[in-house]
Coordinates of C-alpha atoms and ligand atoms in Angstrom, one line a residue:
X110 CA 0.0 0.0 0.0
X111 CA 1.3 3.4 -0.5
X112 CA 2.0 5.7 2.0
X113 CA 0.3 9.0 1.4
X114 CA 1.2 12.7 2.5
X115 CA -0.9 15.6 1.7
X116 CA 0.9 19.0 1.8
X117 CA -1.6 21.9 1.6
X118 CA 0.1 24.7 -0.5
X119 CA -1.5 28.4 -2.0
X120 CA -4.3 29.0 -1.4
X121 CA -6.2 25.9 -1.9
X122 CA -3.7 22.8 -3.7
X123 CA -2.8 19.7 -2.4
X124 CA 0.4 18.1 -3.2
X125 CA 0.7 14.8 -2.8
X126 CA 3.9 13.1 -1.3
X127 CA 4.0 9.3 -1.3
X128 CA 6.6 6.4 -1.1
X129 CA 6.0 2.8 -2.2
X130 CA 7.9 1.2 0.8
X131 CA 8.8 -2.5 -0.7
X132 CA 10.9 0.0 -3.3
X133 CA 11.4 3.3 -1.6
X134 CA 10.3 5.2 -4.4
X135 CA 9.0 8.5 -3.6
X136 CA 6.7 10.5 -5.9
X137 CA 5.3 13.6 -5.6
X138 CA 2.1 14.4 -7.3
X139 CA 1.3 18.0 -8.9
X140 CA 3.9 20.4 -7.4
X141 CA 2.9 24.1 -7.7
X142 CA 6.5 24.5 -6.1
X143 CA 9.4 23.1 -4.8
X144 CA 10.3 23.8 -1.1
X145 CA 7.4 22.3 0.9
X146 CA 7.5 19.2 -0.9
X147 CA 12.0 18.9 -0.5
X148 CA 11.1 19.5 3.4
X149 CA 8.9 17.1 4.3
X150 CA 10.4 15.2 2.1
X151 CA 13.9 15.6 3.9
X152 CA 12.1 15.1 7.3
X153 CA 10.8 11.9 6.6
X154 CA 14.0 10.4 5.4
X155 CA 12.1 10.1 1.9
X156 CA 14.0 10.3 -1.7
X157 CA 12.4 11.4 -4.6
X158 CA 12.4 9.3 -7.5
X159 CA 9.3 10.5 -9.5
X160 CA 7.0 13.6 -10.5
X161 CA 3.7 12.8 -11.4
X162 CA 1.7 15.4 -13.2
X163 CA -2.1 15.1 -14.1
X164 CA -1.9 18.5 -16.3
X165 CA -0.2 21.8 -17.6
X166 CA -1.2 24.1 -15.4
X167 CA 1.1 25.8 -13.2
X168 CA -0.1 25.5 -9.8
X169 CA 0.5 21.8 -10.6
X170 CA 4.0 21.8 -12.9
X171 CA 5.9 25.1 -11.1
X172 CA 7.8 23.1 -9.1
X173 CA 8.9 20.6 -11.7
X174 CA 12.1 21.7 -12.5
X175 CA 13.3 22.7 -9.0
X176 CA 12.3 19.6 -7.9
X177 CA 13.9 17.9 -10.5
X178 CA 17.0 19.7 -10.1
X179 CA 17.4 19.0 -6.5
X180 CA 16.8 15.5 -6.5
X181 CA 17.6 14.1 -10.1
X182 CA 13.5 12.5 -10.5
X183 CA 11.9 10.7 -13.3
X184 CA 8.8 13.4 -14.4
X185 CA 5.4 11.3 -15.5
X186 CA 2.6 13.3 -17.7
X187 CA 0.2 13.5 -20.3
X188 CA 1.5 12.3 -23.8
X189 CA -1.1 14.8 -25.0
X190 CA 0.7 17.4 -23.7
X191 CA 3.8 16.7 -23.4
X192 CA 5.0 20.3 -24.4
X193 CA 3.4 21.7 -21.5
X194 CA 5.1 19.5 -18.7
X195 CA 8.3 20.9 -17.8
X196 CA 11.2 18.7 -17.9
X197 CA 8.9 15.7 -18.8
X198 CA 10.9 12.5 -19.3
X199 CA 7.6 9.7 -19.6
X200 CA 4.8 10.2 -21.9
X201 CA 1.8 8.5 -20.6
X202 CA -1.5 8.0 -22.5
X203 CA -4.8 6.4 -21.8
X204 CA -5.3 3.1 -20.7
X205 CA -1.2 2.5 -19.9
X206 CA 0.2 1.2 -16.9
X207 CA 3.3 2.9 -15.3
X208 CA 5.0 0.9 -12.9
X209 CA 5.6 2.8 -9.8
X210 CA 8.0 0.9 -7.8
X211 CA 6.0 -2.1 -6.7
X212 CA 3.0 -0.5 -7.1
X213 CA 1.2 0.2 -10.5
X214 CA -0.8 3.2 -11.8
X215 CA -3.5 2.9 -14.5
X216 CA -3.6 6.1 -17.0
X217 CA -6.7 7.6 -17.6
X218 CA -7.2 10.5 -20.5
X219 CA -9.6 12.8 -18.8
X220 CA -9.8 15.7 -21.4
X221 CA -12.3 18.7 -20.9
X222 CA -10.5 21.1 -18.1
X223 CA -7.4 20.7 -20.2
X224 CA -7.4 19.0 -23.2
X225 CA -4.4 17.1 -22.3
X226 CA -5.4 15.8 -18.7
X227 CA -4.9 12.3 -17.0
X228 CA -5.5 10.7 -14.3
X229 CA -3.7 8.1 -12.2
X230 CA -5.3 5.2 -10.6
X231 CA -3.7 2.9 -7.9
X232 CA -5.7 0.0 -8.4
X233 CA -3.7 -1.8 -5.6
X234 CA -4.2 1.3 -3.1
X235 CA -7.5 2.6 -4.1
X236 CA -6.3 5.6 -5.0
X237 CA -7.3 8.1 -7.7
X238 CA -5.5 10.8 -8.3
X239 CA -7.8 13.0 -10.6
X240 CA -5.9 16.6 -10.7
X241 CA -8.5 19.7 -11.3
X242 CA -10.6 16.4 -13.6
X243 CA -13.1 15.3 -10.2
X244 CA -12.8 17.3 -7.6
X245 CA -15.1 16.5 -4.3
X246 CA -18.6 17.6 -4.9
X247 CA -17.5 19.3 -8.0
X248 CA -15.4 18.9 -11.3
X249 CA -13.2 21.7 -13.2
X250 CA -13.8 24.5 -15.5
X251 CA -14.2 23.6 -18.9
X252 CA -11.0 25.5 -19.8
X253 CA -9.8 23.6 -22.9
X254 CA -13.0 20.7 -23.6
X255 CA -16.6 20.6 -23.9
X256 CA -18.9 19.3 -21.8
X257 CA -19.3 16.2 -24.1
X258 CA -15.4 15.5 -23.4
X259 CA -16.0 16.2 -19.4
X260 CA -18.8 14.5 -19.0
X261 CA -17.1 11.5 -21.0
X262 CA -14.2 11.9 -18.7
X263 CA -15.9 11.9 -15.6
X264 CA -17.9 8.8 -16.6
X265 CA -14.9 6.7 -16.9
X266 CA -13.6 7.5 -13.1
X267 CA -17.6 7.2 -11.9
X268 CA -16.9 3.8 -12.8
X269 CA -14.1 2.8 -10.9
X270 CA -14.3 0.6 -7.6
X271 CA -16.7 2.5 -4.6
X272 CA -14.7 2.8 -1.5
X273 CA -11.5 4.6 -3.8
X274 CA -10.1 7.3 -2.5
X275 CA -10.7 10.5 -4.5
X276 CA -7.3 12.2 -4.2
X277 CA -8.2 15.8 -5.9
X278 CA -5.5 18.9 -6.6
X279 CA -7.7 21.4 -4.6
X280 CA -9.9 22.1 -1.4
X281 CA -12.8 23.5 -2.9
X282 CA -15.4 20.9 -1.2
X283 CA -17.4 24.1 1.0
X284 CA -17.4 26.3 -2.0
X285 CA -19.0 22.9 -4.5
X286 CA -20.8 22.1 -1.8
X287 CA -22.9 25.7 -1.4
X288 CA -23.2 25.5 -5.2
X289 CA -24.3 21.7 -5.3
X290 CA -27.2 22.5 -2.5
X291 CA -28.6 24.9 -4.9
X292 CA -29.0 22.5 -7.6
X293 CA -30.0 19.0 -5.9
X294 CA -31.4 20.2 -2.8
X295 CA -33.4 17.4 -1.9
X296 CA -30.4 15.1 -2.0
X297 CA -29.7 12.9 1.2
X298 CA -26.1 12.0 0.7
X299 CA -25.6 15.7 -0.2
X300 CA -26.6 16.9 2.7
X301 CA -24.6 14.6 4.9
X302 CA -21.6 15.0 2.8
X303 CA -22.6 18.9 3.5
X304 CA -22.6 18.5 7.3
X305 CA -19.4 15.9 7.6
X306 CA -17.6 18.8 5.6
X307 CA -18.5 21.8 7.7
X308 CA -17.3 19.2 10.9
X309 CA -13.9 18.5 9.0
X310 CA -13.1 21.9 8.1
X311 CA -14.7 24.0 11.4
X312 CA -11.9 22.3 13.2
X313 CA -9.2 23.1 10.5
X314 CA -9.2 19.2 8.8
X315 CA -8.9 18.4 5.0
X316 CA -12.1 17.0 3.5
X317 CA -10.5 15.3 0.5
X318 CA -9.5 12.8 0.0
X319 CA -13.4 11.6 -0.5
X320 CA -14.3 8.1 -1.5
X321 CA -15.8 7.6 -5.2
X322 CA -19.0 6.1 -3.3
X323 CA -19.7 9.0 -1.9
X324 CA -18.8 11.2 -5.0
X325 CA -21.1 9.0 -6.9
X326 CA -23.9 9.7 -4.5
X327 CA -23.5 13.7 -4.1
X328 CA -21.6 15.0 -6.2
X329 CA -23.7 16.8 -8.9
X330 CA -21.6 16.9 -11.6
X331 CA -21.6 12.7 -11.2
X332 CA -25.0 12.7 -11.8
X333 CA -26.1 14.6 -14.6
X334 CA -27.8 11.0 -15.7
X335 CA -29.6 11.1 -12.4
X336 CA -33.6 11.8 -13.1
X337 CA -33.5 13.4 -9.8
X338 CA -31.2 16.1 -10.8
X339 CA -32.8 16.9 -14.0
X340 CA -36.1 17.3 -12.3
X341 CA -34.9 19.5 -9.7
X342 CA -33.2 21.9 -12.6
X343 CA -36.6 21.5 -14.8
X344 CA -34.6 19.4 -17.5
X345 CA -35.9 16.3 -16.7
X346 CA -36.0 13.8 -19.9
X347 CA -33.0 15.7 -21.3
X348 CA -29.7 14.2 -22.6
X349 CA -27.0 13.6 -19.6
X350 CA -24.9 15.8 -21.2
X351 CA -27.1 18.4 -21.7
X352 CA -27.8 18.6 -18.0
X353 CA -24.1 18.1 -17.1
X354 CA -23.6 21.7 -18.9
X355 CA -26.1 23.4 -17.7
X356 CA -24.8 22.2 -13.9
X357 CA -21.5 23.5 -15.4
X358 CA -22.2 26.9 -16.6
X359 CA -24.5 27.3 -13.6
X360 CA -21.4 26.9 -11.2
X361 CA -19.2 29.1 -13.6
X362 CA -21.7 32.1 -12.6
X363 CA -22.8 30.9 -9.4
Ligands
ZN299 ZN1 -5.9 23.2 -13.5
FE300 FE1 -5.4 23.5 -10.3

């Protein structure tokens, strides 16, 4: 199992720091810089081996190269965008495998907020790491995709095993959730997930990582297909992905 560490950074990232222990290999996941990640790293006797990047952006590459420099790591991202990943050594694409010391990471291609994203499962772990793709209780701006490609992308991760661990780039869960409230407000999980958040974070805890369960059950943007939802925004009969971008540009303006 891998041994997770989640750094908060800015004003709202999470890097990941983790370490396979039958290998020792260290990666860190989405670095919007260098120095937080080198400390901890240093404190826990840890050596970086690997940089794994879900997408361009900078508050998830900036560190790259520092990082790289300091410690002489392999850097993992999107074969679709591989001009955008500073010092990128391994192109990845959909459906590969990248072994990870002893553990293994399936690639998924999860354009719409970029159109070069991925996203890395740990099958063995239950871990997804899904970047700005699925975040908890909410997904990412349609920057570079439509909502045909996110709604696509987000299918493919709604389908992955319940109780895995939604490991998301940013801490935006009270912000989704006073959005999500507004659009399914008669949902039951929502609300729960609503009140177990404003617990978590009134006494200064993370809410992510989620589980996909849970995502699956309150997250709108997970259930565009959901008659439910497409009742409660008067759309009901309409095409999934019809309602999944009308959820999206409502949350753009909310
Ligand atoms: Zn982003
Ligand atoms: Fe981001």
């Amino acid at each position: 199992m891998l041994q997770i560490h989640q750094i908060p950074v800015l004003k709202d990232n999470f890097i990941y720091l983790m370490r396979e222990p039958v290998s020792g290999c260290v990666a860190v996941v989405d670095p919007p810089m260098a120095a937080p990640v080198l400390d901890l790293a240093l404190r826990l006797d840890w050596k970086i081996t690997h940089i794994l990047n879900t997408h361009h952006h900078d508050d998830h590459v900036g560190g790259n190269i520092d990082i790289k420099n300091a410690t002489g790591c392999t850097i993992v991202g999107p074969a679709h965008d591989f001009e955008r990943i500073p010092g990128i050594d391994v192109q990845v694409k959909d459906g590969d495998t990248y072994d990870f010391g002893k553990a293994q990471a399936t690639v998924f291609f999860v354009p719409g907020h970029t159109r070069g994203h991925i996203a890395y499962w740990f099958k063995g772990s239950a871990a997804l790491f899904s970047g700005d793709t699925l975040f908890s209780i909410g997904c990412g701006r349609l920057f570079e995709g439509t909502p045909q490609q996110m709604w696509t992308s987000l299918s493919r991760l709604r389908a992955l095993p319940p109780q895995t661990q939604v490991y998301c780039a940013h801490e935006y869960t009270e912000s989704n959730l006073r959005f999500a409230v507004s659009v399914d407000p008669n949902n039951a999980a929502l609300r729960k997930r609503e009140a177990e958040v404003r617990a978590l974070r009134s006494v200064g805890k993370f809410s992510v990582p989620s589980t996909l369960g849970e995502e699956c059950a309150a997250n709108p943007f997970l259930r565009a297909d959901a008659p439910e939802l497409a009742a409660a925004i008067g759309m009901t009969g309409r095409d999934p992905v019809d309602v999944f971008a009308e959820v999206r540009k409502r949350k753009d303006s909310f």
